[in-house]
Every structure is written in C-alpha cells, then in structure tokens.
Short mmCIF file of C-alpha atoms and ligand atoms in Angstrom, two decimals:
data_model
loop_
_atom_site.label_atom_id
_atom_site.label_comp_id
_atom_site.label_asym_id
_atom_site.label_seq_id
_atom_site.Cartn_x
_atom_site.Cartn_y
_atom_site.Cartn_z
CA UNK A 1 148.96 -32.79 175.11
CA UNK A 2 145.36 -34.63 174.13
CA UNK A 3 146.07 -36.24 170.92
CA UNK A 4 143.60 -36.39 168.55
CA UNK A 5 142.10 -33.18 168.91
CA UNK A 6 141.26 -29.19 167.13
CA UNK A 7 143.59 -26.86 169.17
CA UNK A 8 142.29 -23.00 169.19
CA UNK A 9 146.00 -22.03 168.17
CA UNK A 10 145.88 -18.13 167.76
CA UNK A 11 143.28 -15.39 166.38
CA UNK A 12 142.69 -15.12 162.52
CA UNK A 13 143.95 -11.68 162.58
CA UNK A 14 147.51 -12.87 163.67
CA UNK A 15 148.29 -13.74 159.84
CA UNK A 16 148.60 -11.27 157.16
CA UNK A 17 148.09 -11.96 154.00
CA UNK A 18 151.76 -11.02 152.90
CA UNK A 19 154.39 -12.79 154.89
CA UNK A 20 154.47 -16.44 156.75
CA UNK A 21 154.45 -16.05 160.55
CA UNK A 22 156.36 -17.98 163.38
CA UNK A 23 154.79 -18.91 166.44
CA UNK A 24 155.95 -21.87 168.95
CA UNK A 25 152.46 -23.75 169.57
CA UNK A 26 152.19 -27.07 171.27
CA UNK A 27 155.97 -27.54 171.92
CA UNK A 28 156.34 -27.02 167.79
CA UNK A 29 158.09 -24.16 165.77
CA UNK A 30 155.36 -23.53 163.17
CA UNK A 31 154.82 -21.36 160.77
CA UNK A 32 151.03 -20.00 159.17
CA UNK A 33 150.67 -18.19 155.96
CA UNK A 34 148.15 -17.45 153.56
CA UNK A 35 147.20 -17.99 150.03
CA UNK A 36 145.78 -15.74 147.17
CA UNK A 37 142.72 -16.52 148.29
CA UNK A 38 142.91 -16.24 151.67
CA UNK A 39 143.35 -20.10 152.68
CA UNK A 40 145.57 -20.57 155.37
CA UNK A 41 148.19 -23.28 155.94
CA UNK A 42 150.04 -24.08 158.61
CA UNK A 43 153.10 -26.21 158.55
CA UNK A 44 156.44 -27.12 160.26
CA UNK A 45 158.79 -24.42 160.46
CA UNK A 46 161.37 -25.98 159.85
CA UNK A 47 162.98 -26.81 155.80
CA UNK A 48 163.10 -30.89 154.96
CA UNK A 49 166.23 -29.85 153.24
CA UNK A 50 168.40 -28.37 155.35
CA UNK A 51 166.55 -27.30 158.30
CA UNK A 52 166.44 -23.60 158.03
CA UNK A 53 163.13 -22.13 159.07
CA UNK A 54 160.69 -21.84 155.96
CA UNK A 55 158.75 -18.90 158.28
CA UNK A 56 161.66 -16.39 157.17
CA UNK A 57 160.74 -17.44 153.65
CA UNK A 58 158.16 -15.66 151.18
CA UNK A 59 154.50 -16.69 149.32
CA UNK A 60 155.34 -17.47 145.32
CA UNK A 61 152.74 -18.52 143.53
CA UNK A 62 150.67 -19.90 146.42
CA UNK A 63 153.28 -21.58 147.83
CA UNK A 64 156.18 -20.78 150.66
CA UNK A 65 159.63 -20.38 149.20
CA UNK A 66 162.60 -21.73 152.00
CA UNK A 67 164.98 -18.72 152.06
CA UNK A 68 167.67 -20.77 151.85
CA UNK A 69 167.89 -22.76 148.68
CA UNK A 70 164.49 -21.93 147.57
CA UNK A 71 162.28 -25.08 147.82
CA UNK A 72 158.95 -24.16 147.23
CA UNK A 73 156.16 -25.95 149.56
CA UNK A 74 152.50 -26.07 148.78
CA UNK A 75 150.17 -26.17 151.43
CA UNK A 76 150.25 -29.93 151.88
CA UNK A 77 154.00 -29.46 153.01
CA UNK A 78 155.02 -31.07 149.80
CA UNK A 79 157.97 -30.37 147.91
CA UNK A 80 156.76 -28.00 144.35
CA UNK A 81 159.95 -26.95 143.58
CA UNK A 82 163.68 -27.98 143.52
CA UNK A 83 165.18 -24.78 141.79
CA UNK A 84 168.74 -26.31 141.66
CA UNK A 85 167.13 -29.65 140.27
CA UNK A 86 165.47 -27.71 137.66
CA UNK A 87 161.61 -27.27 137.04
CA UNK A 88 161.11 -30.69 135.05
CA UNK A 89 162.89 -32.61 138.27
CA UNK A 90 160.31 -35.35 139.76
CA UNK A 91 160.42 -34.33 143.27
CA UNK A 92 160.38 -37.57 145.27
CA UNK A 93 157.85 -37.84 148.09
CA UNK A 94 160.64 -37.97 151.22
CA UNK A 95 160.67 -34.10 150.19
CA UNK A 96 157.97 -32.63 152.29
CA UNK A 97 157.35 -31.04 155.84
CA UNK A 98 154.64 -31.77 158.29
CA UNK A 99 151.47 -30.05 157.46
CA UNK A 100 148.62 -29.32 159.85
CA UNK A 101 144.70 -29.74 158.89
CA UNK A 102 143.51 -26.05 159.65
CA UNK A 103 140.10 -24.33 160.64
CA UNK A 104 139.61 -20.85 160.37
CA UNK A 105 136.49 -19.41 161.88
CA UNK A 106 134.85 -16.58 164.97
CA UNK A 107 138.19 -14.92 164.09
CA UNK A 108 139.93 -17.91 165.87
CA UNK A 109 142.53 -20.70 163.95
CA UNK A 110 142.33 -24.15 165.14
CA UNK A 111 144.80 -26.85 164.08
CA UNK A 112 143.89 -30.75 164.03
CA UNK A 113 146.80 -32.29 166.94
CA UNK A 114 146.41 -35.93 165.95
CA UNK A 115 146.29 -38.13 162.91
CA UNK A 116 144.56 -36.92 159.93
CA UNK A 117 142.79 -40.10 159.45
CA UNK A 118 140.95 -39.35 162.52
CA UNK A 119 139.76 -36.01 162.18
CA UNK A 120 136.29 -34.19 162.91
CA UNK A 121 134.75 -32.65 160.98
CA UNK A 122 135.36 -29.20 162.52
CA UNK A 123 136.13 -27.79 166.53
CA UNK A 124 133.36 -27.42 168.83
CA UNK A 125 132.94 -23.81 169.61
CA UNK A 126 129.71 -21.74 171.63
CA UNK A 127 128.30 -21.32 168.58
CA UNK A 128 125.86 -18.46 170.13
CA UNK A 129 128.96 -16.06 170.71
CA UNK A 130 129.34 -15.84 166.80
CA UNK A 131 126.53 -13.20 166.75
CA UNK A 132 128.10 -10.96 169.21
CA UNK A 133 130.80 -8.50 169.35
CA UNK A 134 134.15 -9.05 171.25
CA UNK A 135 137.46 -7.68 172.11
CA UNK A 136 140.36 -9.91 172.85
CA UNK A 137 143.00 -9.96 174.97
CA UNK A 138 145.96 -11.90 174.60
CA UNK A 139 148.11 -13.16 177.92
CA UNK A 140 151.51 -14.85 178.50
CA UNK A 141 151.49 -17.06 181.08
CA UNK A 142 154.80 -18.93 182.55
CA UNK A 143 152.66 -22.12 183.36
CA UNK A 144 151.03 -25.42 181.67
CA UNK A 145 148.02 -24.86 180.18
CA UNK A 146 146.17 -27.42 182.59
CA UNK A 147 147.21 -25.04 185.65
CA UNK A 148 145.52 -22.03 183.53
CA UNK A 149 142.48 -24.21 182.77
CA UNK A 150 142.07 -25.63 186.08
CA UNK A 151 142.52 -22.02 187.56
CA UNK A 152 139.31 -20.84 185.38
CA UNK A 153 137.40 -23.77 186.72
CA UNK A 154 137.91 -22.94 190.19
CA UNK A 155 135.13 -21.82 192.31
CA UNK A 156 136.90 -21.76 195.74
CA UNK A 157 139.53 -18.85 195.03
CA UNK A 158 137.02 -15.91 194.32
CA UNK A 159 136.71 -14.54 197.97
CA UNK A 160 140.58 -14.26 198.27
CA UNK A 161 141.53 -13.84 194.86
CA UNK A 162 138.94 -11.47 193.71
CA UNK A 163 138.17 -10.06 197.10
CA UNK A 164 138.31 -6.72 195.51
CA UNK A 165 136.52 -7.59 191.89
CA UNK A 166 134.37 -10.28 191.19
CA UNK A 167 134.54 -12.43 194.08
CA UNK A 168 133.78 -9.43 197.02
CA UNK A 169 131.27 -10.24 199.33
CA UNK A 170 133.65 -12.76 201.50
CA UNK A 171 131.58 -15.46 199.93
CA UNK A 172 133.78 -18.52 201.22
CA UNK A 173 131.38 -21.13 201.66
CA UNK A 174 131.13 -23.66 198.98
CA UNK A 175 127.98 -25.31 198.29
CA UNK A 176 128.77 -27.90 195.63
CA UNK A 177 129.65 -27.38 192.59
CA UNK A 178 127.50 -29.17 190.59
CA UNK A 179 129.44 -30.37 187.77
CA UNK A 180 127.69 -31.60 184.54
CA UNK A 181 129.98 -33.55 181.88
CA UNK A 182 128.49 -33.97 178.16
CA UNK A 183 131.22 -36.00 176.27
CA UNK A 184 133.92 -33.48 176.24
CA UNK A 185 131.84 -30.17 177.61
CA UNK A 186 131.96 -29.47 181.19
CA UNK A 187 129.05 -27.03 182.58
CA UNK A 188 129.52 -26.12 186.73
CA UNK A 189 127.04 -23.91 188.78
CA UNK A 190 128.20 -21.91 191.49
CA UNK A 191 126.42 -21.49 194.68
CA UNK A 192 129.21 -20.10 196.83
CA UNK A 193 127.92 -18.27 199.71
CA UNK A 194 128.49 -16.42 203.25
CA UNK A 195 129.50 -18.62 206.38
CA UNK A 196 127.52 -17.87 209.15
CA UNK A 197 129.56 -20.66 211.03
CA UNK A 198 126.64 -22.97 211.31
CA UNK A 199 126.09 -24.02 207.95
CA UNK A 200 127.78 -26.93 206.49
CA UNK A 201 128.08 -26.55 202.79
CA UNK A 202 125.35 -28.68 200.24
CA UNK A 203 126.72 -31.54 198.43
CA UNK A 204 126.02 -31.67 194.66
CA UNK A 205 122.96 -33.59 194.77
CA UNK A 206 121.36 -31.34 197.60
CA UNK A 207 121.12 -28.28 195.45
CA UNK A 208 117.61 -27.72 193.98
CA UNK A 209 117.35 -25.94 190.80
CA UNK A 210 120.93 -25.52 190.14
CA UNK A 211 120.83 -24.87 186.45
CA UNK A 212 119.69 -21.67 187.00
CA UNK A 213 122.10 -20.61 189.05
CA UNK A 214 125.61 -19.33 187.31
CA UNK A 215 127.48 -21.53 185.47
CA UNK A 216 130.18 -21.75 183.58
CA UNK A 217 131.18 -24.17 180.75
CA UNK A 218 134.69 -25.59 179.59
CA UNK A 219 135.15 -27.83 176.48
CA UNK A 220 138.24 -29.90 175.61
CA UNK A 221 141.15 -29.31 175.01
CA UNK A 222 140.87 -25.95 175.13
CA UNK A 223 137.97 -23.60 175.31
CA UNK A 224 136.20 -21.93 178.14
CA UNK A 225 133.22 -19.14 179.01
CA UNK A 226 131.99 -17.85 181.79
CA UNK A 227 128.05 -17.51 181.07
CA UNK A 228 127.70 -14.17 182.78
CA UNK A 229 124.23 -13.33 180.71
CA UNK A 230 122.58 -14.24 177.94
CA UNK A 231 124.41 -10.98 176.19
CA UNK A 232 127.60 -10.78 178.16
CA UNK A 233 130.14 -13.62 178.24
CA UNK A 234 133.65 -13.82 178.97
CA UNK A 235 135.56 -16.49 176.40
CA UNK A 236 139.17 -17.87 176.93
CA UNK A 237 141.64 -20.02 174.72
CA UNK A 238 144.36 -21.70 176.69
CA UNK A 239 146.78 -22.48 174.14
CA UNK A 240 149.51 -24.15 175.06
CA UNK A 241 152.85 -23.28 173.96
CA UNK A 242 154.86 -25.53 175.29
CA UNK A 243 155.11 -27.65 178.53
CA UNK A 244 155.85 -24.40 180.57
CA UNK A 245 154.00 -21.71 178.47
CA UNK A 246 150.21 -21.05 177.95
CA UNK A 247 148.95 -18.17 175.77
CA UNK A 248 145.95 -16.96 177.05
CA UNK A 249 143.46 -15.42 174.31
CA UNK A 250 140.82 -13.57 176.43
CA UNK A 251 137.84 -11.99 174.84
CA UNK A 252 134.62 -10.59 176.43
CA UNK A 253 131.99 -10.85 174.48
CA UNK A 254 128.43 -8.48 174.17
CA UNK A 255 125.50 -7.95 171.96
CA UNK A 256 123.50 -5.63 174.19
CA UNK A 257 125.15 -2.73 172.68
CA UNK A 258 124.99 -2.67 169.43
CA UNK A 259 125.37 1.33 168.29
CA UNK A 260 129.62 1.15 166.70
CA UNK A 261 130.99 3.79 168.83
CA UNK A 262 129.23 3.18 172.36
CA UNK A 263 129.63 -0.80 171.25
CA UNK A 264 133.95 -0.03 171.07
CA UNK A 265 133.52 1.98 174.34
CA UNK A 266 131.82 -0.79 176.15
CA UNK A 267 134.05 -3.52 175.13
CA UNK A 268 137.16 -1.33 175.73
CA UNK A 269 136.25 -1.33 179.38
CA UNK A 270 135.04 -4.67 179.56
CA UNK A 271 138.41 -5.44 178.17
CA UNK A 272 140.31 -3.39 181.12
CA UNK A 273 137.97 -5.29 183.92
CA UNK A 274 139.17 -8.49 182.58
CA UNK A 275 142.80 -7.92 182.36
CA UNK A 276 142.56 -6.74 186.31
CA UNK A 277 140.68 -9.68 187.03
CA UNK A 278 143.47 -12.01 185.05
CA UNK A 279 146.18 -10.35 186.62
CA UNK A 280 144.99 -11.50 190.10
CA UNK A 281 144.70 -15.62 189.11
CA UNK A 282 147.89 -14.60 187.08
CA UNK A 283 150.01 -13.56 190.37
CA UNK A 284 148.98 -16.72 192.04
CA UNK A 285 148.81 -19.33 189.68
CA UNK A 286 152.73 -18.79 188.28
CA UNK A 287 153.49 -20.19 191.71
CA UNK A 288 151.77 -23.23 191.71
CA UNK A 289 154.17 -26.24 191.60
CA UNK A 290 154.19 -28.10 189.84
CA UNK A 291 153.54 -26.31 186.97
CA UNK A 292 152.00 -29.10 185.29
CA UNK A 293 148.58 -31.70 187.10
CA UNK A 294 147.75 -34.67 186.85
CA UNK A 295 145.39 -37.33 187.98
CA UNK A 296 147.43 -38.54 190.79
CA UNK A 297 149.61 -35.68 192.07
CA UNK A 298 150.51 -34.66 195.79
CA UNK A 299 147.65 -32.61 195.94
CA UNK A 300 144.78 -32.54 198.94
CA UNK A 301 141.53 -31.55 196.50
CA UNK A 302 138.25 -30.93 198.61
CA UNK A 303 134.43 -30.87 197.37
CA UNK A 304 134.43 -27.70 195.61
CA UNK A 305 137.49 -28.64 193.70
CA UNK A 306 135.22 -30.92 191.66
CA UNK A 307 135.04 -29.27 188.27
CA UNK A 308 139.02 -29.41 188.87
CA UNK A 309 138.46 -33.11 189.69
CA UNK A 310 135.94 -33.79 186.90
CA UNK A 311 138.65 -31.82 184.15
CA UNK A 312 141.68 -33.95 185.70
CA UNK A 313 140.00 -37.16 185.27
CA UNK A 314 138.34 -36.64 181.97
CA UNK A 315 141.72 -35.32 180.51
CA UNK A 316 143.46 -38.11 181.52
CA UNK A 317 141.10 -40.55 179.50
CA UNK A 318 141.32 -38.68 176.53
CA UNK A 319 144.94 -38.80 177.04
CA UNK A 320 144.81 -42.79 177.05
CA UNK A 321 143.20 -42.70 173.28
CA UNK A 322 146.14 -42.79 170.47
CA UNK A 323 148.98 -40.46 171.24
CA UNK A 324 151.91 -40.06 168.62
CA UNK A 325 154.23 -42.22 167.95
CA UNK A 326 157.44 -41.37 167.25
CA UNK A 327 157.03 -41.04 162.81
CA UNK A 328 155.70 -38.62 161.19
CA UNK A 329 151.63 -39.02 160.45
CA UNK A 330 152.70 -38.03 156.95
CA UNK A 331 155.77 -39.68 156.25
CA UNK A 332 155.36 -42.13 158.06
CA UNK A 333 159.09 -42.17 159.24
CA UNK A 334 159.85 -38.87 161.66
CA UNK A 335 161.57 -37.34 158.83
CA UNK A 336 159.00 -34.12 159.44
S1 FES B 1 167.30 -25.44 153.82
FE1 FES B 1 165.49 -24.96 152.82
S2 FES B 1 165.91 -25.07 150.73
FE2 FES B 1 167.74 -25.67 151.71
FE1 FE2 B 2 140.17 -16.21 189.16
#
C-alpha cells in the first residue's frame, strides 16, 4: 500500500446515521460511524481494552460505546469513558484506538493512509463529475488492487476482451499510447486501430494531435475515468481490501439528461452496460498470477503496455517515500 496518501474507502451512503459499520479496508478491520451531526469517524475496530470489536457497539452521546465493558470512544479514538472506573476517573492516554483523518465528499469517503503530520489538505478528485448525475456499482474482486488498476489502464485487451462490447471492430493494432504523467495523474490516448499487415504501429512521439483523441486518466492511489464525453464518463475506485481483495466502486456518470425519470432510466442502463463490460476484464484478470505487480516481475511488457509501465514505475516511487513503521502514528508504540 502507498503510504502517505487519501484512500477512496467506500460511498457516503454505506454509513447510516444509527449504527457503526464494519468493513475490512486496506488489510484493517475498521469500523465508520456517525455523529449527531452527521460527522463521520472512522477508527480501528478493534477495543484497546480487551480487543472486542467496538463496530458491534452503539453511538452515546457522540461517541461509540465497546459492547463489552462499555468504554466510550470519541472520534479521536480516545478513551471518554471508563464506566467501571467511574465518571470522575482520569483516563490515561495509553487508552485509545487508532483513528483515521476522514473526508467525506461526491458521495465518496476517503481516509488519510499515512501519518497525520503529513496530510493534504483534501483527495484529488475530477472535480467536473461533481455536477453530474451517477449510479454506482459496487464489485468484488479476488485480486490486488494494482492488477484491477493496471487492467483499467490497458489499451491492448479491448479487441479480445471486449470483442463483443466496447472493443468490436478487431482493432488490434496499437499505435502508442501516449502516456502523460502530472505528479500523481496519469492521462493516456488511445489510437488503437485495424492491421492491414503492413503497418507497423506509431511510437508515442509519432502521433500528431493526440490529445484529442480518447483518453483516459488515472490518479494515485486510487481513482480512475474513462473520458468518454464531455457529459458521459465512466469513474472507478479500486479500493483495496486487503493484499488479495479489491472492491471495485463503479459509477457512470451523465449530465446530458437531466429530466428525473428519463435521467434514472438512462443511468440504469448505463449501469447494466458497465457491469457486462466489468464482467469480461473480471473473468480474465482473477487469473492473472501473480495476483499482485511490481516493478520488476517475470513479466514480458510491450509498447502499448506503457500506461501499465508508467503506473508500475510511478507507484513504486511513491512507495519509497515513508511507509509505517511498526508503532502506532498515535501512540507512538503499536498499542493501536
Ligand atoms: S473489550 Fe471493550 S470495553 Fe472491554
Ligand atoms: Fe477491459
């Protein structure tokens, strides 16, 4: 995992205002719950005390209440409330749980992977899909998240993949990809055409006026669209669950229609194109081995794998910043 970084984690909707959830996200048992207001928190699942998990717990006065002996954490993951110490008990600071810095926004719940010290002020996201409406779609897939990723960057599997959806035509020749990188947003254009057996495919730098052509755009760790109009996109979260499992939170996106009925129609079957399209990476991709790439891996790459080769190598120097050590960011001795 990239330390140091917002992770799209699940959709807004997800957590109710009454209860705490549970949800394994980035090889952690967390759980998310909401105060009065609305504010959600998002914390270790599991009780400083004794270890039970607080996510089977309830909300009491803004904070979560451990079913088992009935600690009450705030939001911070600190220790309120020691009910068998009494309410005038100083609560030292050893009692708390991990807490995660949260951002709620598009209907999407990021949490800060990293050290708090070092946070941003708030995830990138395509800000010009927060004007349109979406419907999402929401994917388990038995496979690391950079496998899902790389899949969606892949320009080379639509003709045999997709022969029957979006990649019909028996488009198999490859011109490029030209592959842009701005810091941590990657933008590709796809030229793929037919093979007429004497064409050799254009590199890169041979392809005049590529940004118009199609492109889509991927931005670390975990957010990707595929530009398909100005008023039509398709948007995916890979969020990894743990080093074999990827959620994948699909939504298609429109603002041509606009009417609330025909608008609901229209994304309904947008929806149902997607999840036939998914299913045919899906059926593939689950048998890649291994599940997991890397930089240097015993794999044969060619020139339209680049936006594969541009993600591998750009993930892999993010991965060289800070990772976590083995204490806690907030106790600063892996007692969380
Ligand atoms: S295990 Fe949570 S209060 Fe005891
Ligand atoms: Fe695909």
């Amino acid at each position: 995992m990239i330390f140091n970084q917002w992770y799209v984690i699940l959709e807004s909707r997800e957590v109710g205002k009454k209860k705490p959830i549970k949800v394994r996200r980035l090889s952690q048992n967390l759980t998310l719950w909401r105060e009065s207001n609305g504010k959600l928190n998002c914390m270790s699942d599991r009780c400083c005390h004794r270890g039970a998990s607080l996510s089977g717990g309830k909300i009491v006065d803004n904070n979560i209440e451990c079913p088992f002996h009935g600690f009450q954490f705030g939001g911070d993951g600190k220790v309120k409330l020691i009910p068998a110490n009494g309410k005038n008990a100083v609560i030292p600071e050893s009692q708390h749980v991990h807490s995660y810095l949260v951002y709620e926004n598009y209907g999407l719940v990021w949490i800060w992977y990293g050290d708090k010290s070092q946070v941003t002020e708030k995830p990138f996201f395509f800000e010009d899909l927060a004007d349109m409406s979406y419907s999402t779609f929401i994917d388990p897939w038995n496979s690391h998240y950079s496998r899902c990723i790389e899949n969606q960057l892949d320009v080379v599997h639509l003709p045999f993949v997709h022969k029957t959806t979006i990649g019909a035509g028996n488009k198999t020749l490859v011109n490029g990809p030209v592959v842009v990188r701005e810091g941590e947003l990657i933008t590709f254009y796809v030229d793929n055409i037919l093979d007429d057996g004497k064409t050799t495919p254009l590199k890169p730098d041979e392809i005049p006026d590529y940004e118009k052509l199609f492109h889509l755009q991927f931005h670390y760790p975990n957010i990707w669209q595929n530009f398909i109009t100005d008023k039509m996109r398709i948007f995916a979260a890979f969020v990894p669950v743990d080093e074999e499992n990827t959620l994948i939170y699909l939504r298609n996106y429109q603002s041509f229609l606009r009417v609330p009925v025909l608008k609901e129609i229209v994304n309904y079957l947008m929806k149902l194109s997607n999840i036939v399209i998914l299913r045919q990476d899906k059926r593939i991709v689950l048998t890649q081995i291994p599940k997991k790439t890397e930089v240097k891996m015993d794999e044969r790459l060619i020139m339209g794998d680049k936006p594969i080769i541009e993600y591998r190598k750009h993930r892999q120097e993010l991965m060289t910043s800070p990772q976590p050590s083995e204490t806690c960011h907030t106790c600063g001795k892996g007692e969380c």
